[in-house]
Coordinates of C-alpha atoms in Angstrom, one line a residue:
Chain A
M1 CA -55.8 -18.3 -19.9
T2 CA -57.3 -16.3 -22.7
A3 CA -58.8 -17.0 -26.1
A4 CA -55.5 -16.1 -27.7
D5 CA -53.9 -19.0 -25.7
F6 CA -56.4 -21.4 -27.1
S7 CA -56.0 -20.2 -30.7
L8 CA -52.3 -21.0 -30.4
F9 CA -53.1 -24.4 -29.0
L10 CA -55.8 -25.0 -31.7
P11 CA -54.0 -27.5 -34.1
L12 CA -52.9 -29.7 -31.2
A13 CA -56.3 -29.5 -29.5
V14 CA -58.1 -30.4 -32.7
L15 CA -55.8 -33.4 -33.3
L16 CA -56.2 -34.7 -29.7
I17 CA -60.0 -34.3 -29.8
W18 CA -60.1 -35.9 -33.2
A19 CA -58.1 -38.9 -31.9
T20 CA -60.4 -39.3 -28.9
V21 CA -63.6 -39.1 -30.9
L22 CA -62.1 -41.4 -33.6
L23 CA -61.4 -44.0 -30.8
I24 CA -65.2 -44.1 -30.1
V25 CA -66.3 -43.8 -33.7
D26 CA -64.1 -46.7 -34.6
L27 CA -66.2 -49.0 -32.3
F28 CA -69.1 -48.6 -34.7
I29 CA -67.2 -49.2 -37.9
P30 CA -67.5 -52.8 -38.9
K31 CA -64.3 -54.9 -39.0
E32 CA -64.2 -55.2 -42.8
R33 CA -64.6 -51.4 -43.3
K34 CA -61.6 -50.2 -41.3
G35 CA -60.7 -48.1 -44.4
W36 CA -63.0 -45.6 -42.9
T37 CA -61.0 -45.3 -39.8
A38 CA -57.9 -44.8 -41.9
S39 CA -59.6 -42.1 -44.0
L40 CA -60.9 -40.3 -41.0
S41 CA -57.5 -40.3 -39.3
A42 CA -55.9 -39.0 -42.5
L43 CA -58.6 -36.3 -42.6
G44 CA -57.8 -35.3 -39.0
L45 CA -54.1 -35.0 -39.8
A46 CA -54.8 -33.0 -43.0
L47 CA -57.1 -30.6 -41.1
T48 CA -54.5 -30.2 -38.4
L49 CA -51.9 -29.6 -41.0
F50 CA -54.1 -26.9 -42.5
L51 CA -54.6 -25.2 -39.1
S52 CA -51.0 -25.5 -38.3
L53 CA -49.8 -24.0 -41.6
R54 CA -52.2 -21.1 -41.0
Q55 CA -50.0 -20.2 -38.0
W56 CA -47.0 -19.9 -40.3
G57 CA -45.0 -16.7 -39.6
E58 CA -46.6 -16.2 -36.2
T59 CA -44.5 -15.9 -33.2
A60 CA -46.3 -16.0 -29.8
S61 CA -46.3 -17.8 -26.5
G62 CA -49.3 -18.8 -24.6
F63 CA -50.3 -20.4 -21.2
G64 CA -47.8 -18.3 -19.3
E65 CA -44.9 -18.9 -21.8
M66 CA -45.4 -22.7 -21.6
L67 CA -46.5 -23.2 -25.1
R68 CA -44.9 -21.6 -28.1
V69 CA -45.9 -21.0 -31.7
D70 CA -43.0 -19.9 -33.8
P71 CA -41.8 -20.7 -37.4
F72 CA -39.7 -23.5 -35.9
A73 CA -42.6 -25.2 -34.3
T74 CA -44.8 -24.7 -37.4
F75 CA -42.1 -26.2 -39.5
I76 CA -41.7 -29.2 -37.3
N77 CA -45.4 -29.6 -36.9
A78 CA -45.9 -29.7 -40.6
L79 CA -43.2 -32.3 -41.0
L80 CA -44.7 -34.4 -38.2
L81 CA -48.2 -34.2 -39.6
L82 CA -46.9 -35.2 -43.0
S83 CA -45.1 -38.1 -41.4
G84 CA -48.3 -39.1 -39.7
L85 CA -50.0 -39.0 -43.1
G86 CA -47.2 -41.1 -44.5
G87 CA -47.7 -43.5 -41.6
V88 CA -51.4 -43.9 -42.3
L89 CA -50.7 -44.5 -46.0
L90 CA -48.1 -47.2 -45.2
A91 CA -50.4 -48.8 -42.7
Y92 CA -53.4 -48.8 -44.9
G93 CA -51.3 -50.4 -47.6
S94 CA -50.1 -53.2 -45.5
I95 CA -51.7 -54.0 -42.2
R96 CA -54.7 -55.8 -43.7
R97 CA -52.4 -58.0 -45.7
H98 CA -50.5 -58.9 -42.6
G99 CA -53.7 -59.7 -40.7
V100 CA -53.4 -57.1 -38.1
E101 CA -56.0 -54.6 -39.3
R102 CA -57.5 -53.1 -36.1
G103 CA -58.9 -49.6 -35.9
E104 CA -56.9 -48.6 -32.8
Y105 CA -53.8 -48.4 -35.0
Y106 CA -54.9 -45.1 -36.4
T107 CA -56.0 -43.6 -33.1
L108 CA -52.7 -44.6 -31.5
L109 CA -50.9 -43.0 -34.4
L110 CA -52.8 -39.7 -34.0
F111 CA -52.0 -39.7 -30.2
S112 CA -48.4 -40.2 -30.9
V113 CA -48.3 -37.4 -33.5
S114 CA -49.9 -35.1 -31.0
G115 CA -47.2 -36.0 -28.4
M116 CA -44.6 -35.2 -31.0
M117 CA -46.2 -31.8 -31.8
L118 CA -46.3 -31.0 -28.1
M119 CA -42.6 -31.7 -27.9
A120 CA -41.9 -29.3 -30.7
Q121 CA -44.1 -26.5 -29.2
A122 CA -43.4 -26.9 -25.5
R123 CA -41.3 -24.3 -23.7
D124 CA -41.6 -25.8 -20.3
L125 CA -40.0 -28.9 -18.9
I126 CA -43.3 -30.3 -17.6
L127 CA -44.9 -30.1 -21.0
L128 CA -41.8 -31.5 -22.7
F129 CA -41.9 -34.5 -20.4
L130 CA -45.6 -34.9 -21.1
G131 CA -45.0 -34.7 -24.8
L132 CA -42.2 -37.2 -24.7
E133 CA -44.5 -39.7 -22.9
L134 CA -47.5 -39.0 -25.1
L135 CA -45.2 -39.7 -28.1
S136 CA -43.7 -42.9 -26.6
I137 CA -46.6 -44.8 -24.9
P138 CA -48.6 -45.2 -28.1
L139 CA -45.5 -46.1 -30.0
Y140 CA -44.8 -48.9 -27.5
V141 CA -48.2 -50.3 -28.2
L142 CA -47.8 -49.8 -32.0
A143 CA -44.5 -51.7 -32.0
A144 CA -46.2 -54.7 -30.4
F145 CA -49.3 -54.2 -32.7
A146 CA -48.9 -57.4 -34.8
L147 CA -49.8 -59.2 -31.5
P148 CA -49.9 -62.9 -32.4
R149 CA -46.4 -62.5 -33.9
L150 CA -43.7 -63.2 -31.3
D151 CA -41.2 -60.8 -32.8
S152 CA -43.5 -57.9 -32.7
E153 CA -44.4 -58.6 -29.1
E154 CA -40.8 -58.9 -28.2
A155 CA -40.0 -55.6 -30.0
G156 CA -42.8 -53.9 -28.1
L157 CA -41.5 -55.1 -24.7
K158 CA -37.9 -54.2 -25.5
Y159 CA -38.9 -50.7 -26.8
F160 CA -41.0 -50.2 -23.7
L161 CA -38.3 -51.2 -21.2
L162 CA -35.6 -49.2 -22.8
G163 CA -37.9 -46.3 -23.6
A164 CA -39.1 -46.1 -20.0
F165 CA -35.5 -46.3 -18.8
A166 CA -34.6 -43.4 -21.1
S167 CA -37.5 -41.3 -19.9
G168 CA -36.2 -41.8 -16.3
F169 CA -32.9 -40.2 -17.4
F170 CA -34.7 -37.3 -19.1
L171 CA -36.8 -36.8 -16.1
Y172 CA -33.9 -36.7 -13.7
G173 CA -32.2 -34.2 -15.9
T174 CA -35.3 -31.9 -16.0
A175 CA -35.5 -32.2 -12.1
L176 CA -31.9 -31.1 -11.8
L177 CA -32.5 -28.1 -14.2
Y178 CA -35.6 -27.2 -12.1
G179 CA -33.5 -27.4 -9.0
A180 CA -30.8 -25.2 -10.5
S181 CA -33.1 -22.5 -11.6
G182 CA -36.3 -22.8 -9.5
T183 CA -38.5 -22.7 -12.6
T184 CA -39.5 -25.2 -15.2
L185 CA -39.8 -22.6 -18.0
L186 CA -37.0 -22.7 -20.6
S187 CA -36.7 -18.9 -20.6
G188 CA -36.5 -18.9 -16.8
I189 CA -33.7 -21.5 -16.9
A190 CA -31.7 -19.4 -19.3
Q191 CA -32.2 -16.4 -17.0
A192 CA -31.1 -18.4 -14.0
W193 CA -28.0 -19.6 -15.9
S194 CA -27.0 -16.0 -16.7
Q195 CA -27.3 -15.1 -13.0
A196 CA -25.9 -18.2 -11.4
G197 CA -23.4 -19.2 -14.0
R198 CA -22.0 -22.7 -14.3
N199 CA -22.8 -25.1 -11.6
L200 CA -23.0 -28.9 -11.3
F201 CA -26.8 -29.1 -11.5
F202 CA -26.9 -27.4 -14.9
L203 CA -24.1 -29.6 -16.2
V204 CA -25.5 -32.9 -14.9
G205 CA -29.0 -32.0 -15.8
A206 CA -28.1 -31.2 -19.4
A207 CA -26.1 -34.4 -19.7
L208 CA -29.0 -36.5 -18.5
I209 CA -31.4 -34.8 -20.8
L210 CA -29.0 -35.5 -23.7
V211 CA -28.9 -39.2 -22.7
G212 CA -32.7 -39.4 -22.5
L213 CA -33.3 -37.8 -25.8
G214 CA -30.3 -39.6 -27.3
F215 CA -32.2 -42.9 -26.6
K216 CA -35.3 -41.5 -28.4
V217 CA -33.4 -40.5 -31.5
A218 CA -31.0 -43.4 -31.4
L219 CA -27.6 -41.9 -31.0
V220 CA -24.8 -44.4 -30.7
P221 CA -24.1 -45.4 -27.1
F222 CA -27.9 -45.4 -26.7
H223 CA -28.9 -47.2 -29.9
M224 CA -29.1 -50.8 -28.8
W225 CA -32.9 -51.0 -29.0
T226 CA -33.1 -49.6 -32.5
P227 CA -32.4 -52.7 -34.7
D228 CA -34.4 -55.1 -32.7
V229 CA -37.4 -52.8 -32.5
Y230 CA -37.3 -51.7 -36.1
Q231 CA -37.0 -55.3 -37.2
G232 CA -39.8 -56.7 -34.9
A233 CA -42.3 -53.9 -35.2
P234 CA -44.7 -54.0 -38.2
T235 CA -43.1 -52.3 -41.2
A236 CA -45.6 -49.5 -41.3
V237 CA -45.0 -48.7 -37.7
T238 CA -41.2 -48.7 -38.3
G239 CA -41.5 -46.3 -41.1
F240 CA -43.5 -43.9 -39.0
M241 CA -41.4 -44.3 -35.9
A242 CA -38.1 -43.8 -37.8
A243 CA -39.2 -40.5 -39.1
G244 CA -41.6 -39.1 -36.5
A245 CA -39.8 -40.0 -33.3
K246 CA -36.5 -38.7 -34.6
I247 CA -38.0 -35.4 -35.8
A248 CA -39.7 -34.8 -32.5
G249 CA -36.6 -35.8 -30.4
F250 CA -34.3 -33.5 -32.4
A251 CA -36.8 -30.6 -32.2
A252 CA -36.9 -31.0 -28.4
L253 CA -33.1 -31.2 -28.2
W254 CA -32.7 -28.1 -30.3
R255 CA -35.3 -26.2 -28.3
I256 CA -33.9 -27.1 -24.9
F257 CA -30.3 -26.4 -25.7
T258 CA -30.8 -23.2 -27.7
E259 CA -33.5 -21.6 -25.5
A260 CA -32.6 -22.8 -22.0
L261 CA -28.9 -23.5 -22.1
P262 CA -27.1 -21.4 -24.7
G263 CA -24.4 -20.7 -22.2
L264 CA -23.5 -24.3 -22.0
A265 CA -22.2 -24.5 -25.6
P266 CA -18.5 -24.7 -24.7
D267 CA -19.1 -27.7 -22.5
V268 CA -21.6 -29.5 -24.7
T269 CA -20.0 -29.0 -28.1
P270 CA -17.2 -31.6 -27.7
I271 CA -19.8 -34.1 -26.4
L272 CA -22.1 -33.5 -29.3
W273 CA -19.1 -33.8 -31.7
A274 CA -18.1 -37.1 -30.3
L275 CA -21.7 -38.4 -30.2
S276 CA -22.2 -37.4 -33.8
A277 CA -19.0 -38.9 -35.0
L278 CA -19.5 -42.2 -33.1
T279 CA -23.1 -42.4 -34.4
M280 CA -22.1 -42.0 -38.0
L281 CA -19.3 -44.4 -37.8
L282 CA -20.9 -47.2 -35.8
G283 CA -24.2 -46.9 -37.5
N284 CA -22.7 -47.3 -41.0
L285 CA -20.2 -49.9 -40.0
L286 CA -22.7 -52.2 -38.3
A287 CA -25.1 -51.8 -41.2
I288 CA -22.6 -53.5 -43.5
A289 CA -23.0 -56.8 -41.6
Q290 CA -26.8 -57.0 -41.9
K291 CA -28.6 -59.5 -44.0
N292 CA -32.1 -58.4 -43.1
V293 CA -33.3 -55.2 -44.9
K294 CA -35.2 -53.9 -42.0
R295 CA -32.2 -54.3 -39.7
M296 CA -30.0 -52.7 -42.4
L297 CA -32.3 -49.7 -42.6
A298 CA -32.4 -49.5 -38.8
Y299 CA -28.7 -49.1 -38.7
S300 CA -28.9 -46.6 -41.5
S301 CA -31.4 -44.6 -39.5
I302 CA -28.9 -44.6 -36.6
A303 CA -26.2 -43.3 -38.9
H304 CA -28.6 -40.6 -40.2
A305 CA -29.3 -39.5 -36.6
G306 CA -25.5 -38.8 -36.5
Y307 CA -25.7 -36.7 -39.6
I308 CA -28.7 -34.7 -38.3
L309 CA -26.9 -34.2 -34.9
M310 CA -24.0 -32.8 -36.9
A311 CA -26.1 -29.7 -37.6
F312 CA -26.3 -29.1 -33.9
V313 CA -22.6 -29.3 -33.2
P314 CA -21.9 -25.6 -34.1
F315 CA -24.7 -24.2 -31.9
G316 CA -22.1 -22.3 -29.9
V317 CA -20.8 -20.5 -32.9
P318 CA -23.1 -17.5 -33.3
Q319 CA -22.3 -16.7 -37.0
V320 CA -22.9 -20.2 -38.2
R321 CA -25.6 -21.4 -35.8
D322 CA -28.6 -20.4 -37.9
V323 CA -27.2 -21.7 -41.1
A324 CA -26.3 -25.0 -39.5
L325 CA -29.8 -25.3 -37.9
A326 CA -31.4 -24.6 -41.3
A327 CA -29.2 -27.3 -42.8
G328 CA -30.4 -29.7 -40.0
L329 CA -34.0 -28.9 -40.7
F330 CA -33.5 -29.4 -44.4
Y331 CA -31.9 -32.7 -43.7
L332 CA -34.9 -33.7 -41.6
I333 CA -37.1 -33.2 -44.7
T334 CA -34.7 -35.1 -46.8
Y335 CA -34.5 -38.0 -44.3
A336 CA -38.3 -38.1 -43.9
I337 CA -39.0 -38.3 -47.6
T338 CA -36.4 -40.9 -48.4
N339 CA -37.3 -42.9 -45.3
F340 CA -41.0 -43.2 -46.1
G341 CA -40.2 -44.2 -49.7
A342 CA -37.7 -46.9 -48.6
W343 CA -40.1 -48.3 -46.0
A344 CA -42.9 -48.4 -48.5
V345 CA -40.8 -50.4 -50.9
V346 CA -39.9 -52.8 -48.0
S347 CA -43.5 -53.1 -47.2
A348 CA -44.4 -53.8 -50.8
L349 CA -42.0 -56.8 -50.8
E350 CA -43.2 -58.1 -47.5
R351 CA -46.0 -60.2 -49.0
Q352 CA -46.6 -61.9 -45.7
A353 CA -45.7 -60.5 -42.3
G354 CA -42.0 -61.2 -41.7
Q355 CA -41.4 -62.8 -45.1
G356 CA -39.4 -61.3 -48.0
L357 CA -37.2 -59.1 -45.8
E358 CA -33.8 -60.6 -46.5
L359 CA -31.4 -59.0 -49.0
D360 CA -31.7 -62.1 -51.2
D361 CA -35.4 -61.6 -51.5
Y362 CA -34.7 -58.5 -53.6
A363 CA -32.8 -60.4 -56.2
G364 CA -34.3 -60.0 -59.7
L365 CA -36.5 -57.0 -58.7
G366 CA -34.9 -55.0 -61.5
S367 CA -36.4 -57.1 -64.3
K368 CA -39.6 -58.2 -62.4
A369 CA -40.8 -54.8 -61.2
P370 CA -38.6 -52.1 -62.9
A371 CA -40.5 -49.2 -61.4
L372 CA -40.3 -50.5 -57.9
A373 CA -36.6 -51.3 -58.3
L374 CA -35.9 -47.8 -59.8
A375 CA -37.7 -46.2 -56.9
M376 CA -35.6 -48.2 -54.4
T377 CA -32.5 -47.3 -56.3
V378 CA -33.4 -43.6 -55.9
F379 CA -33.9 -44.0 -52.2
M380 CA -30.6 -45.9 -51.7
L381 CA -28.7 -43.3 -53.7
S382 CA -30.4 -40.5 -51.7
L383 CA -29.5 -42.2 -48.4
T384 CA -25.9 -42.5 -49.7
G385 CA -25.9 -38.9 -50.9
V386 CA -25.3 -39.4 -54.6
P387 CA -26.7 -37.0 -57.3
P388 CA -29.4 -36.5 -58.5
T389 CA -31.1 -37.0 -55.2
L390 CA -32.1 -35.0 -52.3
G391 CA -29.7 -36.8 -50.0
L392 CA -26.7 -35.2 -51.7
I393 CA -28.1 -31.7 -51.3
G394 CA -28.9 -32.3 -47.6
K395 CA -25.4 -33.6 -46.9
F396 CA -23.9 -30.8 -48.9
Y397 CA -25.6 -28.1 -46.7
L398 CA -24.7 -30.0 -43.6
F399 CA -21.0 -30.5 -44.4
R400 CA -20.7 -26.9 -45.6
S401 CA -22.1 -25.4 -42.4
V402 CA -19.9 -27.6 -40.2
I403 CA -16.8 -26.6 -42.2
E404 CA -17.8 -22.9 -41.9
A405 CA -17.9 -23.4 -38.1
G406 CA -14.4 -24.9 -38.2
F407 CA -15.2 -28.5 -37.4
Y408 CA -13.1 -29.9 -40.3
G409 CA -12.6 -33.3 -38.7
L410 CA -16.4 -33.9 -38.4
A411 CA -17.0 -33.0 -42.1
V412 CA -14.2 -35.3 -43.2
L413 CA -15.7 -38.1 -41.1
G414 CA -19.1 -37.4 -42.5
V415 CA -17.8 -37.8 -46.1
L416 CA -15.8 -40.9 -45.2
T417 CA -18.8 -42.6 -43.5
S418 CA -21.0 -41.7 -46.5
L419 CA -18.4 -43.6 -48.6
I420 CA -18.7 -46.6 -46.2
S421 CA -22.4 -46.4 -46.4
A422 CA -22.3 -46.6 -50.2
Y423 CA -21.1 -50.2 -49.8
Y424 CA -24.3 -51.5 -48.3
Y425 CA -26.7 -49.3 -50.0
L426 CA -25.3 -50.0 -53.4
R427 CA -25.0 -53.7 -52.6
L428 CA -28.8 -53.8 -52.4
V429 CA -29.0 -52.1 -55.8
V430 CA -26.6 -54.6 -57.3
I431 CA -28.6 -57.5 -55.9
M432 CA -31.8 -56.0 -57.4
Y433 CA -30.4 -55.6 -60.9
M434 CA -27.6 -58.2 -61.2
R435 CA -28.9 -61.3 -59.5
P436 CA -31.6 -63.5 -60.9
G437 CA -34.6 -64.2 -58.6
E438 CA -38.3 -64.3 -58.4
P439 CA -39.5 -61.6 -56.0
Q440 CA -43.2 -61.1 -55.6
P441 CA -43.9 -57.5 -54.8
V442 CA -47.4 -56.5 -53.9
A443 CA -49.2 -54.0 -56.1
N444 CA -51.1 -52.1 -53.5
P445 CA -52.3 -48.7 -54.8
W446 CA -51.5 -46.9 -51.5
L447 CA -48.0 -48.3 -51.3
N448 CA -47.5 -47.5 -55.0
L449 CA -48.6 -43.9 -54.3
T450 CA -46.2 -43.7 -51.3
W451 CA -43.1 -44.9 -53.0
G452 CA -43.9 -43.3 -56.3
A453 CA -44.5 -39.9 -54.8
M454 CA -41.5 -40.1 -52.6
A455 CA -39.2 -41.1 -55.4
I456 CA -40.4 -38.2 -57.6
L457 CA -40.0 -35.8 -54.7
T458 CA -36.5 -37.0 -53.9
V459 CA -35.4 -36.3 -57.5
L460 CA -37.5 -33.2 -58.0
F461 CA -36.4 -31.4 -54.8
S462 CA -32.8 -32.2 -55.6
L463 CA -33.2 -30.1 -58.8
I464 CA -34.9 -27.2 -57.1
P465 CA -33.9 -27.3 -53.4
A466 CA -34.0 -23.6 -53.0
P467 CA -37.7 -23.2 -51.8
L468 CA -37.2 -26.0 -49.3
F469 CA -34.0 -24.5 -48.0
W470 CA -35.6 -21.1 -47.8
W471 CA -38.4 -22.5 -45.8
A472 CA -35.9 -24.3 -43.5
S473 CA -33.8 -21.1 -43.0
Q474 CA -37.0 -19.1 -42.1
S475 CA -37.8 -21.7 -39.5
V476 CA -34.7 -21.5 -37.5
L477 CA -35.0 -21.0 -33.7
R478 CA -34.0 -17.5 -32.7
Chain B
M1 CA -34.4 -28.7 9.6
I2 CA -33.0 -31.4 7.4
P3 CA -30.8 -29.7 4.8
L4 CA -31.8 -30.0 1.2
S5 CA -28.6 -31.8 0.2
W6 CA -29.7 -34.9 2.2
Y7 CA -32.8 -35.2 0.1
L8 CA -30.7 -34.8 -3.0
W9 CA -28.3 -37.6 -1.9
L10 CA -31.2 -39.8 -1.0
S11 CA -32.7 -39.3 -4.4
A12 CA -29.4 -39.8 -6.2
A13 CA -28.9 -43.1 -4.3
L14 CA -32.4 -44.3 -5.1
F15 CA -31.9 -43.4 -8.7
S16 CA -28.6 -45.4 -8.7
V17 CA -30.3 -48.4 -7.1
G18 CA -32.9 -48.3 -9.8
L19 CA -30.3 -47.9 -12.5
F20 CA -28.4 -50.9 -11.1
G21 CA -31.6 -52.9 -11.1
V22 CA -32.4 -52.1 -14.7
L23 CA -28.9 -53.2 -15.8
A24 CA -28.5 -56.2 -13.5
R25 CA -31.9 -57.8 -13.3
R26 CA -33.1 -60.1 -16.1
N27 CA -36.7 -60.4 -15.3
A28 CA -39.0 -57.9 -17.1
I29 CA -41.1 -57.3 -14.0
A30 CA -38.0 -56.6 -11.9
I31 CA -36.7 -54.2 -14.6
L32 CA -40.1 -52.5 -14.5
L33 CA -39.9 -52.1 -10.7
A34 CA -36.4 -50.7 -11.0
I35 CA -37.6 -48.1 -13.6
E36 CA -40.4 -47.1 -11.2
L37 CA -37.7 -46.6 -8.5
M38 CA -35.9 -44.3 -10.8
L39 CA -39.0 -42.2 -11.5
N40 CA -39.8 -42.0 -7.8
A41 CA -36.3 -40.9 -7.0
V42 CA -36.9 -38.0 -9.3
N43 CA -40.1 -37.3 -7.5
I44 CA -38.3 -36.9 -4.2
N45 CA -35.9 -34.5 -6.0
L46 CA -38.8 -32.5 -7.4
V47 CA -40.7 -32.2 -4.2
A48 CA -37.5 -31.4 -2.2
F49 CA -36.5 -28.6 -4.6
W50 CA -40.0 -27.3 -4.5
R51 CA -40.1 -27.2 -0.7
Y52 CA -36.7 -25.6 -0.3
L53 CA -36.4 -23.3 -3.3
T54 CA -39.8 -22.1 -4.4
P55 CA -42.4 -23.0 -1.8
G56 CA -44.6 -20.2 -3.1
Q57 CA -45.1 -21.6 -6.6
M58 CA -46.8 -24.8 -7.5
N59 CA -44.4 -25.9 -10.3
G60 CA -42.6 -28.6 -8.5
Q61 CA -45.6 -30.2 -7.0
V62 CA -47.5 -30.2 -10.2
F63 CA -44.5 -31.7 -11.9
A64 CA -44.4 -34.5 -9.3
V65 CA -48.1 -35.2 -9.7
I66 CA -47.8 -35.4 -13.5
V67 CA -44.9 -37.7 -13.1
L68 CA -47.0 -40.0 -11.0
A69 CA -49.8 -40.0 -13.5
V70 CA -47.6 -40.6 -16.4
A71 CA -45.7 -43.4 -14.6
A72 CA -49.0 -45.1 -13.9
A73 CA -50.0 -44.9 -17.6
E74 CA -46.7 -46.3 -18.6
V75 CA -46.9 -49.2 -16.2
A76 CA -50.4 -50.0 -17.5
V77 CA -49.0 -50.4 -21.0
G78 CA -45.9 -52.1 -19.8
L79 CA -47.7 -54.8 -17.7
A80 CA -50.0 -55.4 -20.6
L81 CA -47.0 -56.1 -22.8
V82 CA -45.4 -58.3 -20.2
I83 CA -48.5 -60.3 -19.7
S84 CA -49.1 -60.8 -23.4
V85 CA -45.5 -62.0 -23.8
Y86 CA -45.8 -64.3 -20.9
R87 CA -49.0 -65.9 -22.2
R88 CA -47.3 -67.0 -25.4
R89 CA -43.8 -67.8 -24.2
Q90 CA -44.2 -68.7 -20.5
T91 CA -41.3 -66.5 -19.7
V92 CA -40.5 -62.9 -19.1
V93 CA -36.8 -63.2 -18.6
A94 CA -35.0 -60.8 -21.0
D95 CA -32.3 -63.2 -21.9
E96 CA -34.8 -65.8 -23.1
L97 CA -36.6 -63.2 -25.4
D98 CA -33.9 -63.7 -28.0
L99 CA -35.9 -64.0 -31.2
L100 CA -34.4 -60.7 -32.3
K101 CA -30.7 -60.3 -31.5
W102 CA -30.3 -58.0 -28.6

């Protein structure tokens, strides 16, 4: 271990130490001043973001190849830290109103973000597992954070049981890969693969890892927990979880499969194809039946996991691989921005915890709070993929790269499922504008800032997507 | 010496028992126990691979120790959640936690 190793590790170390210190500092902050904890956690995230962005362009490994800094990791880190900031904003705007303002919220969030960052940077199975757990365990607690409320508690328990179950699969997969190659380093596994060739350990190990991470990012056969947990968890947590956990899960998936198992592409591609297709189809179809906005957005987030996975289907086609991955990274930005905006609107309408979440509660929003309704319309259009929003650009890049790789069926399915999704997204818009009602949105400055900024970004970046796409294409794993 | 494959079969069997437990049992504590069984099955795997394939390196052992530590942390959180649910509902049976549709 040298000083160079530690400088690679610096953003993560700063965030972890900051979180630990904040846990203690929070004890001395009086109950009615928890805004301080929120500001301090936001400051920590911003500082880490600054340190992380300073690593932009650097490509190096430290701690005996175990930890990696490359443009991909920097990109994902920046996205995760921004998601963390979004999570703090959402929380500060809502948890006091819901009577669950406790300082630990922000520390748990910081720990979870550091786990996510570790997953993006790890090049070793042990560290990946550690990152997965550091991500998950605080999230279990956060899901149950509105403790006196039964649904939040239930969501926490369900998330815990299924999350721990999934990490069992992930772990068994890593153990088999370790057994097949005799090393836990991703580069070592790739080397062992090229010497030993196909064998059962590699195949079963990769499949189990796919199952484990599939649970985390909510791909279809493994999505059962998502609607319950998203509905029961406090809205602020749901917003953070929907973005952060997905980004980190996909980052780990991409890194494991492109760095350790590139030779497995012919076997994995059909499976990924099927998973992606199923996820898009079922997520969108089940969302139609939902009456609760949180549940509807949960199914929509499942469907979006399918779209993001689409970017990964052509990873065995060398000419298209990089473009497709860039499209996937671009879609992650799209998804994160739209997601935070939509959840901020949901949070603004949730006057009391658990109230104002049905579709009917949105009736009349168009005349009562035009700006809020307009923002929600922008997010719904973006999730559908209608111009002039970022969602369209994201889907366009995705479908184009999939077509270039020759997966026409998947692209057609993507377009068709987007059409299906228009039904339930636009239904909300219709309810907001066409039906009379007396919604009572909360005017919290932080929530206003979140949905306002996200709505502007959604439209703005759709007009000038080039810089973002350039950034994404520079950040592809090589 | 006992061949490596015996350990692997043992671990696969234990993992399957745990898997069955998670799917078949309805009590949250029993599910938790079954999950622990799955994690420990993996530990057998890790230690066996370490002993037979790379006894000179510490990777496998370190991995197993980290799995133990993480599993303990997970259980601490899990039991806390189970207890807090039990206090309010007087039940930890998964079927009866039906406020949210499964």
